[in-house]
Coordinates of C-alpha atoms in Angstrom, one line a residue:
M1 CA 0.0 0.0 0.0
K2 CA 2.9 2.4 0.8
N3 CA 4.6 1.6 -2.5
R4 CA 1.5 2.4 -4.5
T5 CA 1.2 5.8 -2.8
S6 CA 4.9 6.5 -3.7
K7 CA 4.2 5.7 -7.3
K8 CA 1.2 7.9 -7.4
I9 CA 3.3 10.9 -6.0
A10 CA 6.0 10.2 -8.6
A11 CA 3.5 10.3 -11.4
A12 CA 2.3 13.7 -10.3
V13 CA 5.9 15.0 -10.2
M14 CA 6.6 13.7 -13.7
A15 CA 3.5 15.5 -15.0
V16 CA 4.8 18.8 -13.5
V17 CA 8.2 18.3 -15.2
L18 CA 6.5 17.7 -18.6
I19 CA 4.4 20.8 -18.1
G20 CA 7.4 22.9 -17.6
G21 CA 9.1 21.7 -20.8
G22 CA 9.0 24.0 -23.9
I23 CA 5.4 25.4 -23.7
S24 CA 5.1 29.0 -22.6
A25 CA 1.4 29.8 -23.0
P26 CA 0.0 30.0 -19.5
A27 CA -3.5 29.1 -20.8
V28 CA -2.1 25.8 -22.3
S29 CA -0.2 25.1 -19.1
K30 CA -3.4 25.6 -17.2
A31 CA -5.2 23.2 -19.5
L32 CA -2.5 20.6 -19.3
L33 CA -2.4 20.8 -15.5
G34 CA -6.1 20.3 -15.4
N35 CA -5.8 17.2 -17.5
V36 CA -3.1 15.8 -15.3
L37 CA -5.2 16.3 -12.1
A38 CA -8.2 14.7 -13.8
A39 CA -6.0 11.7 -14.6
N40 CA -4.8 11.6 -11.0
D41 CA -8.3 11.7 -9.6
E42 CA -9.2 8.6 -11.7
E43 CA -6.1 6.8 -10.3
K44 CA -7.0 7.9 -6.8
N45 CA -10.5 6.6 -7.1
A46 CA -9.3 3.3 -8.6
Y47 CA -6.8 3.0 -5.7
D48 CA -9.3 3.9 -3.0
N49 CA -11.8 1.4 -4.2
V50 CA -9.4 -1.5 -4.1
D51 CA -10.2 -2.5 -0.5
G52 CA -13.4 -0.5 0.1
Y53 CA -11.7 2.2 2.4
D54 CA -11.7 5.9 1.8
H55 CA -8.0 6.3 2.1
I56 CA -8.1 10.1 1.9
N57 CA -10.8 10.9 4.5
D58 CA -10.8 7.9 6.8
Y59 CA -8.1 8.9 9.2
D60 CA -8.6 5.8 11.3
H61 CA -7.2 3.7 8.5
I62 CA -3.7 2.4 9.0
D63 CA -2.1 4.1 6.0
R64 CA -3.2 7.6 7.2
F65 CA -1.3 8.4 10.3
D66 CA 2.0 9.9 11.5
L67 CA 4.6 7.8 13.2
S68 CA 5.3 8.4 16.8
V69 CA 8.9 9.0 17.8
F70 CA 10.6 7.2 20.7
D71 CA 13.7 8.6 22.3
E72 CA 15.4 5.6 23.9
E73 CA 17.7 7.8 26.0
T74 CA 15.0 9.8 27.7
G75 CA 12.3 7.1 27.5
V76 CA 9.8 9.7 26.0
L77 CA 7.4 8.5 23.3
T78 CA 6.2 11.5 21.3
L79 CA 2.9 11.5 19.4
N80 CA 2.3 13.9 16.6
G81 CA -0.1 14.5 13.7
R82 CA -2.7 11.8 13.2
V83 CA -2.5 9.0 15.8
N84 CA -3.0 5.4 15.0
R85 CA -3.4 2.9 17.8
E86 CA -1.4 0.1 16.2
D87 CA 1.6 2.4 16.0
I88 CA 1.4 2.9 19.7
W89 CA 0.8 -0.8 20.4
K90 CA 4.3 -1.6 19.3
Y91 CA 5.4 -0.2 22.7
R92 CA 3.1 -2.4 24.8
G93 CA 4.9 -3.9 27.7
N94 CA 8.1 -1.9 26.9
N95 CA 9.6 -0.9 30.3
S96 CA 11.8 1.6 28.5
V97 CA 8.8 3.9 27.8
K98 CA 8.7 6.3 30.8
K99 CA 6.5 9.1 29.4
V100 CA 4.1 9.7 26.6
V101 CA 3.6 13.3 25.3
C102 CA 1.7 14.9 22.5
E103 CA 2.9 17.6 20.2
K104 CA 0.6 20.4 19.2
G105 CA -1.8 19.2 16.4
T106 CA -1.9 15.6 17.6
V107 CA -5.3 14.2 16.5
F108 CA -6.8 11.0 17.9
P109 CA -9.0 8.9 15.7
S110 CA -12.7 8.3 16.4
N111 CA -11.9 4.8 17.5
S112 CA -9.3 5.3 20.2
S113 CA -10.2 2.1 22.1
A114 CA -7.2 0.5 23.9
T115 CA -4.8 3.2 22.6
F116 CA -2.5 3.1 25.6
S117 CA -3.5 -0.4 26.8
F118 CA -0.6 -2.1 28.6
I119 CA 1.7 0.9 28.0
K120 CA 4.2 1.0 30.9
A121 CA 4.7 4.8 31.0
E122 CA 4.6 6.5 34.4
V123 CA 3.2 9.7 32.7
I124 CA 0.8 10.2 29.8
D125 CA 0.5 13.9 29.0
L126 CA -2.4 14.6 26.7
T127 CA -2.3 18.4 27.1
N128 CA -2.0 18.9 23.3
A129 CA -4.3 16.1 22.2
D130 CA -7.2 16.8 20.0
T131 CA -10.0 14.3 20.9
S132 CA -12.9 16.2 19.5
N133 CA -13.9 13.5 17.0
V134 CA -13.3 10.5 19.4
T135 CA -16.4 8.4 20.0
D136 CA -14.8 5.3 21.6
M137 CA -12.4 5.5 24.5
S138 CA -13.1 1.9 25.8
Y139 CA -10.0 0.3 27.4
M140 CA -8.0 3.4 26.5
F141 CA -5.8 3.2 29.6
D142 CA -6.4 -0.4 30.4
N143 CA -3.6 -2.0 32.6
C144 CA -1.3 1.0 32.5
S145 CA 0.5 -0.6 35.4
N146 CA 3.1 2.1 36.1
L147 CA 0.9 5.2 35.6
K148 CA 0.8 7.4 38.7
S149 CA -1.8 10.0 37.9
L150 CA -3.7 11.2 34.9
D151 CA -5.2 14.6 33.9
L152 CA -7.9 14.4 31.3
S153 CA -9.6 17.7 32.3
M154 CA -8.4 19.4 29.1
L155 CA -9.9 16.9 26.6
N156 CA -12.9 17.4 24.4
T157 CA -15.0 14.3 24.8
S158 CA -18.3 15.6 23.7
K159 CA -18.7 12.9 21.1
V160 CA -17.6 9.9 23.2
T161 CA -20.2 7.3 23.6
N162 CA -18.2 4.4 25.0
I163 CA -15.8 4.4 28.0
R164 CA -16.1 0.7 28.8
C165 CA -13.2 -0.4 31.0
M166 CA -11.4 2.8 30.2
F167 CA -9.1 2.7 33.3
M168 CA -9.4 -1.0 34.1
G169 CA -6.5 -2.4 36.1
N170 CA -4.8 1.0 36.1
S171 CA -2.3 1.7 38.8
M172 CA -2.9 5.5 39.1
T173 CA -3.6 7.0 42.5
S174 CA -5.5 10.0 41.1
V175 CA -7.3 11.0 38.0
N176 CA -8.6 14.5 37.1
L177 CA -12.0 14.2 35.3
K178 CA -13.2 17.7 36.3
N179 CA -14.3 18.7 32.8
F180 CA -14.7 15.3 31.3
D181 CA -17.8 15.5 29.2
T182 CA -19.9 12.3 29.4
S183 CA -23.1 13.7 28.0
S184 CA -23.0 11.3 25.0
V185 CA -21.8 8.2 26.9
T186 CA -24.1 5.2 26.9
N187 CA -21.6 2.5 28.2
M188 CA -19.7 2.8 31.5
Y189 CA -19.2 -0.9 32.0
G190 CA -16.1 -1.4 34.2
V191 CA -14.7 2.1 33.8
F192 CA -12.7 1.9 37.1
W193 CA -12.6 -1.9 37.4
E194 CA -9.7 -2.9 39.6
C195 CA -8.3 0.6 40.0
K196 CA -6.8 -0.6 43.3
N197 CA -4.7 2.5 44.1
L198 CA -7.5 5.1 43.9
T199 CA -8.5 6.4 47.3
S200 CA -11.0 9.1 46.3
L201 CA -13.0 9.8 43.2
D202 CA -15.1 12.8 42.5
L203 CA -17.5 12.2 39.6
S204 CA -19.9 15.0 40.5
G205 CA -19.4 16.5 37.0
F206 CA -20.4 13.3 35.2
D207 CA -23.5 13.5 33.0
T208 CA -24.9 10.0 33.1
S209 CA -28.3 10.7 31.6
K210 CA -27.7 8.5 28.6
V211 CA -25.9 5.7 30.3
R212 CA -27.5 2.2 30.0
D213 CA -24.7 0.0 31.5
M214 CA -23.0 0.7 34.8
S215 CA -22.1 -2.9 35.6
Y216 CA -18.7 -3.6 37.2
M217 CA -18.1 0.2 37.2
F218 CA -16.1 0.4 40.5
E219 CA -15.5 -3.3 41.1
S220 CA -12.5 -4.1 43.3
C221 CA -11.5 -0.5 43.9
L222 CA -10.0 -1.9 47.1
N223 CA -8.7 1.3 48.6
L224 CA -11.4 3.7 47.6
T225 CA -12.7 5.5 50.7
S226 CA -14.5 8.4 49.1
L227 CA -16.8 8.2 46.1
E228 CA -18.9 11.2 45.0
I229 CA -21.7 10.0 42.7
R230 CA -24.7 11.9 44.2
N231 CA -25.4 13.7 40.9
F232 CA -25.7 10.5 38.9
N233 CA -28.7 10.3 36.7
T234 CA -29.5 6.6 36.4
S235 CA -32.9 6.8 34.8
N236 CA -31.8 4.9 31.7
V237 CA -29.5 2.4 33.3
E238 CA -30.5 -1.2 32.8
N239 CA -27.5 -3.0 34.3
M240 CA -25.9 -2.4 37.7
Q241 CA -24.5 -5.9 38.5
F242 CA -21.2 -5.9 40.4
M243 CA -21.2 -2.1 40.2
F244 CA -19.5 -1.7 43.7
K245 CA -18.5 -5.2 44.4
N246 CA -15.4 -5.5 46.6
C247 CA -15.1 -1.8 47.3
S248 CA -13.8 -3.1 50.6
S249 CA -12.7 0.2 52.1
L250 CA -15.8 2.2 51.5
T251 CA -17.6 3.0 54.8
S252 CA -20.5 5.0 53.3
L253 CA -22.0 5.4 49.9
D254 CA -24.7 7.9 48.9
V255 CA -27.0 6.3 46.2
S256 CA -30.2 7.8 47.6
S257 CA -30.8 9.7 44.3
F258 CA -30.5 6.7 42.1
D259 CA -33.4 6.0 39.8
T260 CA -33.5 2.3 39.3
S261 CA -36.8 2.0 37.6
N262 CA -35.3 0.6 34.4
V263 CA -32.6 -1.6 36.0
I264 CA -33.1 -5.4 35.4
N265 CA -29.9 -6.6 36.9
F266 CA -28.6 -5.9 40.4
H267 CA -26.6 -9.1 40.8
R268 CA -24.1 -8.7 43.7
M269 CA -24.2 -4.9 43.3
F270 CA -22.7 -4.2 46.7
S271 CA -21.3 -7.6 47.7
D272 CA -18.0 -7.7 49.6
C273 CA -18.2 -4.1 50.7
K274 CA -17.1 -5.3 54.1
K275 CA -16.8 -1.9 55.8
L276 CA -19.9 -0.3 54.3
N277 CA -22.1 0.6 57.3
S278 CA -24.3 3.4 55.9
I279 CA -26.4 3.3 52.8
D280 CA -29.9 4.4 51.9
V281 CA -31.5 2.2 49.3
T282 CA -35.1 2.8 50.4
G283 CA -35.8 4.5 47.1
F284 CA -34.6 1.6 45.0
D285 CA -37.2 0.4 42.5
M286 CA -36.6 -3.4 42.1
S287 CA -39.8 -4.0 40.1
K288 CA -38.2 -4.7 36.6
A289 CA -35.8 -7.2 38.0
L290 CA -38.3 -8.9 40.3
N291 CA -40.9 -9.0 37.6
A292 CA -38.6 -10.8 35.3
E293 CA -39.3 -14.4 34.4
K294 CA -39.0 -16.4 37.6
N295 CA -36.1 -18.6 36.3
N296 CA -34.0 -15.5 35.8
R297 CA -35.1 -13.0 38.5
A298 CA -33.3 -14.7 41.4
D299 CA -30.0 -14.3 39.6
R300 CA -30.7 -10.7 38.7
V301 CA -30.9 -9.6 42.3
F302 CA -28.8 -12.3 43.9
G303 CA -26.4 -11.4 46.7
M304 CA -26.7 -7.7 46.5
F305 CA -25.4 -7.3 50.1
D306 CA -23.5 -10.6 50.5
E307 CA -20.5 -10.3 52.8
C308 CA -21.4 -6.7 53.7
E309 CA -20.5 -7.5 57.3
A310 CA -20.7 -3.9 58.7
L311 CA -24.3 -3.7 57.4
Y312 CA -25.5 -6.9 58.9
P313 CA -27.1 -5.3 62.0
N314 CA -29.2 -3.1 59.6
I315 CA -30.5 -6.0 57.5
M316 CA -33.7 -7.9 58.0
H317 CA -34.7 -10.8 55.8
V318 CA -38.1 -11.9 54.4
F319 CA -37.9 -15.6 54.6
G320 CA -41.3 -16.0 52.9
Q321 CA -45.0 -15.2 52.9
S322 CA -48.0 -17.3 53.8
V323 CA -51.8 -16.9 54.3
T324 CA -53.5 -17.5 57.7
L325 CA -56.0 -20.3 57.6
D326 CA -57.1 -20.2 61.2
G327 CA -59.8 -18.0 62.6
S328 CA -58.8 -15.0 60.5
L329 CA -57.7 -14.3 57.0
G330 CA -54.4 -12.6 56.9
M331 CA -51.2 -12.0 55.0
N332 CA -48.2 -13.3 56.9
F333 CA -44.6 -12.2 56.5
I334 CA -42.0 -14.6 57.8
I335 CA -39.0 -12.5 58.9
C336 CA -35.6 -13.3 60.4
T337 CA -32.7 -11.1 61.4
T338 CA -29.1 -11.5 60.1
S339 CA -28.1 -13.1 63.4
Y340 CA -30.4 -16.0 62.5
Y341 CA -27.8 -16.8 59.9
H342 CA -24.6 -15.5 61.4
G343 CA -25.0 -15.8 65.1
Q344 CA -23.3 -13.0 67.0
V345 CA -24.7 -10.1 65.2
T346 CA -26.3 -7.2 67.1
D347 CA -29.5 -6.4 65.4
N348 CA -30.6 -2.7 65.3
V349 CA -34.3 -3.4 64.7
A350 CA -36.7 -1.5 67.0
K351 CA -39.9 -1.2 65.1
A352 CA -42.0 -2.8 62.4
I353 CA -44.8 -1.2 60.4
L354 CA -47.3 -3.2 58.5
S355 CA -49.4 -1.2 56.0
G356 CA -52.4 -2.2 53.9
P357 CA -56.0 -1.4 53.0
N358 CA -57.0 -1.2 56.7
G359 CA -54.4 1.2 57.8
D360 CA -51.0 0.8 59.6
I361 CA -50.1 -1.6 62.4
V362 CA -47.0 -0.5 64.4
I363 CA -45.2 -3.2 66.4
T364 CA -42.4 -2.4 68.9
D365 CA -42.7 -5.6 71.0
F366 CA -41.7 -8.6 68.9
S367 CA -42.1 -11.2 71.5
A368 CA -45.6 -12.2 70.3
A369 CA -44.3 -12.6 66.8
K370 CA -41.4 -14.8 67.8
Q371 CA -41.7 -18.4 66.4
P372 CA -40.2 -21.6 68.0
D373 CA -37.6 -21.8 65.2
G374 CA -36.3 -18.3 65.9
K375 CA -38.1 -16.6 63.0
Y376 CA -40.8 -14.0 63.4
K377 CA -44.3 -14.0 61.9
F378 CA -46.1 -10.7 61.3
T379 CA -49.7 -10.8 60.2
Y380 CA -51.8 -8.2 58.5
P381 CA -55.6 -9.0 58.7
L382 CA -57.6 -8.9 55.5
N383 CA -61.0 -9.8 54.3
A384 CA -61.9 -11.8 51.2
T385 CA -62.6 -8.6 49.2
Q386 CA -59.1 -7.3 49.7
A387 CA -57.2 -9.9 47.7
S388 CA -55.8 -7.4 45.2
S389 CA -54.7 -4.9 47.9
D390 CA -51.0 -4.6 48.6
V391 CA -49.6 -5.3 52.0
T392 CA -46.2 -4.1 53.0
I393 CA -43.8 -4.4 56.0
K394 CA -40.9 -2.1 56.9
F395 CA -38.4 -2.1 59.7
Y396 CA -36.7 0.8 61.6
D397 CA -34.0 1.3 64.2
K398 CA -34.3 3.2 67.4
D399 CA -33.4 6.5 65.5
D400 CA -36.3 5.8 63.1
K401 CA -33.9 5.1 60.3
Q402 CA -35.3 2.5 57.9
L403 CA -33.5 -0.8 57.8
I404 CA -32.5 -2.8 54.7
L405 CA -35.0 -5.6 53.9
C406 CA -33.7 -8.5 51.9
R407 CA -35.5 -11.5 50.4
M408 CA -34.8 -15.0 51.4
D409 CA -37.7 -16.8 49.9
G410 CA -37.6 -19.7 47.5
S411 CA -37.4 -17.7 44.3
V412 CA -35.2 -14.7 45.2
N413 CA -32.7 -15.1 48.0
Y414 CA -29.4 -14.5 49.7
Y415 CA -29.1 -10.8 50.5
S416 CA -31.3 -9.7 47.6
L417 CA -32.9 -6.3 48.2
S418 CA -36.6 -6.4 48.5
S419 CA -38.6 -4.0 46.4
F420 CA -38.2 -0.4 47.7
S421 CA -36.5 -2.0 50.8
K422 CA -39.9 -3.2 51.9
A423 CA -41.7 -6.5 51.6
E424 CA -44.7 -6.0 49.4
T425 CA -47.3 -8.6 48.3
S426 CA -51.0 -9.3 48.1
L427 CA -53.2 -12.3 48.3
N428 CA -53.4 -12.4 44.5
N429 CA -49.6 -12.2 44.1
Y430 CA -49.4 -15.0 46.7
F431 CA -51.8 -17.2 44.7
K432 CA -49.7 -16.5 41.6
D433 CA -46.4 -17.5 43.3
V434 CA -47.8 -20.5 45.0
K435 CA -49.1 -21.9 41.7
E436 CA -45.6 -21.9 40.3
D437 CA -44.4 -24.0 43.3
S438 CA -43.8 -27.7 42.9
T439 CA -45.9 -28.6 45.9
Y440 CA -48.9 -26.9 44.4
K441 CA -48.4 -28.8 41.1
S442 CA -47.8 -32.2 42.7
D443 CA -50.2 -32.2 45.7
P444 CA -54.0 -32.3 44.8
V445 CA -55.0 -31.3 48.3
T446 CA -52.8 -28.1 48.2
T447 CA -54.0 -27.4 44.7
I448 CA -57.7 -27.6 45.8
M449 CA -57.0 -25.5 48.9
V450 CA -55.3 -22.6 47.0
N451 CA -57.9 -22.6 44.2
S452 CA -60.7 -22.6 46.7
L453 CA -59.3 -19.7 48.6
E454 CA -58.7 -17.7 45.4
N455 CA -62.2 -18.5 44.3
Y456 CA -63.6 -17.4 47.6
C457 CA -61.9 -14.0 47.3
N458 CA -63.0 -13.6 43.7
A459 CA -66.7 -14.3 44.6
A460 CA -66.6 -12.1 47.7
E461 CA -65.2 -9.2 45.7
N462 CA -67.8 -9.7 42.9
Y463 CA -70.6 -9.5 45.5
F464 CA -69.3 -6.7 47.7
K465 CA -67.6 -4.6 45.0
N466 CA -69.6 -5.5 42.0
T467 CA -66.6 -6.8 40.1
T468 CA -66.6 -9.5 37.4
N469 CA -64.0 -12.0 38.5
K470 CA -64.2 -15.6 37.2
V471 CA -65.9 -17.9 39.8
N472 CA -65.7 -21.7 39.6
A473 CA -68.8 -23.7 39.0
V474 CA -70.2 -25.9 41.8
S475 CA -70.2 -29.7 41.5
D476 CA -73.3 -31.8 41.9
E477 CA -71.6 -33.5 44.9
F478 CA -71.6 -30.2 46.9
A479 CA -75.2 -29.6 46.0
I480 CA -76.2 -32.9 47.6
I481 CA -74.0 -32.4 50.7
L482 CA -75.4 -28.9 51.3
N483 CA -78.8 -30.4 52.2
S484 CA -77.4 -31.9 55.3
Y485 CA -76.7 -28.4 56.7
A486 CA -80.3 -27.2 56.6
P487 CA -81.0 -25.5 60.0
T488 CA -83.7 -27.0 62.3
F489 CA -84.9 -23.7 63.6
G490 CA -87.8 -21.9 62.0
S491 CA -88.2 -18.5 60.5
D492 CA -88.2 -16.8 64.0
V493 CA -84.4 -17.4 64.1
K494 CA -82.2 -15.9 61.5
I495 CA -78.5 -16.6 60.7
S496 CA -75.7 -14.7 58.9
L497 CA -72.1 -15.3 58.1
V498 CA -69.5 -12.6 58.7
L499 CA -66.8 -12.7 56.0
D500 CA -64.4 -10.2 57.5
S501 CA -60.8 -10.8 58.5
E502 CA -62.2 -13.1 61.2
N503 CA -64.9 -15.6 60.2
A504 CA -68.0 -15.5 62.4
V505 CA -71.5 -16.8 62.4
R506 CA -74.3 -14.8 64.0
I507 CA -77.8 -15.9 65.3
Y508 CA -80.6 -13.3 65.5
T509 CA -83.5 -14.1 67.8
N510 CA -85.9 -12.4 70.1
G511 CA -85.5 -15.1 72.7
S512 CA -84.3 -14.1 76.2
D513 CA -82.4 -17.2 77.2
V514 CA -80.0 -18.1 74.5
K515 CA -77.3 -20.8 74.7
I516 CA -74.8 -22.0 72.1
D517 CA -73.3 -25.4 72.7
G518 CA -74.7 -25.4 76.2
K519 CA -73.1 -22.1 77.3
K520 CA -75.0 -18.9 77.8
A521 CA -74.4 -16.7 74.8
A522 CA -73.3 -13.1 75.2
I523 CA -75.3 -10.5 73.3
C524 CA -73.5 -8.6 70.6
K525 CA -74.7 -5.8 68.4
S526 CA -74.6 -5.5 64.6
K527 CA -76.2 -3.2 62.1
Y528 CA -79.1 -5.6 61.9
G529 CA -79.7 -5.5 65.7
K530 CA -79.2 -7.8 68.7
C531 CA -77.4 -11.1 67.9
Y532 CA -75.3 -13.9 69.3
E533 CA -72.0 -14.8 67.8
I534 CA -69.5 -17.5 67.4
A535 CA -66.4 -15.5 66.5
N536 CA -63.0 -16.3 65.1
I537 CA -64.0 -19.6 63.4
P538 CA -61.0 -21.2 61.6
A539 CA -61.7 -22.0 58.0
H540 CA -61.5 -25.7 58.5
R541 CA -64.1 -25.6 61.2
L542 CA -66.8 -23.7 59.2
T543 CA -68.5 -27.0 58.5
E544 CA -68.9 -28.0 62.2
T545 CA -72.4 -28.3 63.7
H546 CA -73.5 -26.4 66.8
K547 CA -76.4 -26.7 69.3
L548 CA -78.6 -23.7 69.8
T549 CA -81.0 -23.4 72.7
V550 CA -83.6 -20.6 72.7
D551 CA -85.9 -20.3 75.7
G552 CA -85.5 -24.1 76.3
K553 CA -86.0 -25.1 72.6
E554 CA -83.1 -26.9 71.0
Y555 CA -81.9 -26.5 67.4
T556 CA -78.9 -27.5 65.4
F557 CA -77.1 -25.3 62.9
S558 CA -73.7 -24.7 61.3
P559 CA -72.1 -21.8 59.5
M560 CA -73.0 -23.7 56.4
S561 CA -76.6 -23.3 57.4
Y562 CA -76.3 -19.7 56.1
V563 CA -75.1 -21.1 52.8
Y564 CA -78.1 -23.4 52.6
R565 CA -80.6 -20.5 53.2
V566 CA -78.9 -18.3 50.6
I567 CA -78.9 -21.0 48.0
N568 CA -82.5 -21.9 48.6
S569 CA -83.8 -18.4 48.7
D570 CA -85.5 -17.0 45.6
S571 CA -84.5 -13.5 46.7
S572 CA -80.7 -14.2 46.6
S573 CA -78.8 -12.7 43.7
K574 CA -76.5 -14.7 41.4
K575 CA -73.5 -13.0 43.0
L576 CA -74.6 -13.7 46.5
K577 CA -75.2 -17.3 45.7
D578 CA -71.7 -17.5 44.1
A579 CA -70.2 -16.0 47.3
A580 CA -72.1 -18.5 49.5
W581 CA -71.0 -21.5 47.4
S582 CA -67.4 -20.2 47.4
V583 CA -67.4 -20.2 51.2
F584 CA -68.8 -23.7 51.2
M585 CA -66.0 -25.0 48.9
Y586 CA -63.4 -23.1 50.8
A587 CA -64.4 -24.6 54.1
F588 CA -64.3 -28.1 52.8
A589 CA -60.9 -27.6 51.1
A590 CA -59.5 -26.1 54.3
N591 CA -60.8 -29.1 56.3
E592 CA -59.1 -31.6 53.9
Y593 CA -55.9 -29.5 54.0
M594 CA -55.7 -29.4 57.8
L595 CA -56.2 -33.2 57.9
K596 CA -53.5 -34.2 55.4

């Protein structure tokens, strides 16, 4: 390629010699010169099209650069003119290169990726460098193992879109990025990965509004004690995995302004930050990662705070969720402290707040929630019409600072931040998760139980809120069984079933001496008047029969007697009958489930 260029230049010189020979008329000379140039243009075009490159305008191409000059005596490598990476790569690993400098007019190509990668110089002076057309600076100073410091404050980087691993493995102790323009950058993957000698880093001037990848950005910056990233705009970031992993000297980190609404990968984001004892992640939106396909979502948030030992007292864990099937319907959170896993950890928890459709429940005494296995169970009461309502739990220390809440359930586990640093679920979400569990799929009794409870909630919501949820049809078998629950009392005694967070059956009568199961019944009041109640009936006992005595007359009834009356009443609406049947099926399913 170089020889062809020399021949082309020689041809041009010969043409000039011929022009100067024996013809004096300037007009003819001008015409001849024009012909010669036209001929040269044709040769240029033919030459440029040989390999598909524009050899005149494409300054990144290898035959369009100026050679660097290396002074072996001083160890200075001088760049000038148009820089080509491959020319500099000849000095990779050369310990004789002590310093790199740029002469005025030194122009870097648009693709400057890995330009100084593995260059052993202690100083790289880019004061005179023109980087105005550079778009790619990825790996530019990768593994510059002798570099002490770097000043990039004078560079024009307005067009740079990629700084992936720009300083990876670099030995520098300081870098000046004060005026470093990152407004066009979309990729910051591993920019400072393994910059082990950096102790402080001020990136307050970074414009990160277009960045999509921040994974591995500060990984293994082992001696970093100060990191200023409060101004980061992370609204477009999708990947933060390993972002701060093994920043083992950091004691605090301000990420409170982070917008993580588009992030789908938080894998081990803060893991091995052993001295980190202060961080506010309460604003983290984990929804995109946690709503990923179940087979992938566990990995996407796995181990976010693994081995963050100084944070352990400030971390609580959601071990799982469950639904109460005793006398009340409720959403349960199974919680454990870090000491449950690591023994001698002093937990800072002082308060729990459960929130849901019925208001807040504040708990400061955890003794009633303590379970025999060392975990805690916190219950939020619901009724069947609130299956779609979110229920959350948060924890606070004695200074009212919110604690970190991680997930330890079957699908997302091991120091994985819970959404917004709170556990959040609903009965409907619980049904959805349970249906993906192997026990549900393999155990008919569990399958019937879950389906019956979900059906009960759907029917109750249809009746009380006039919704249109799908409700399962009733089998002929249930219709036959229902007849055995017909009450023996007449029309002077009425019955109702309370479908609140606690199941109850109520008897309405004008009798003065009322006993239920041989015991004098206490009078209670309802919006329908005086009544007598059996309260807090577990779901699996809704089919049990009771004895009613009114002024010496004895009757038998069951909570299912209410279902019988509703089903056999011409005045009952379709939605009321669906609700009654759903209670009936739910009660029988709960009974079978408790007996298994």
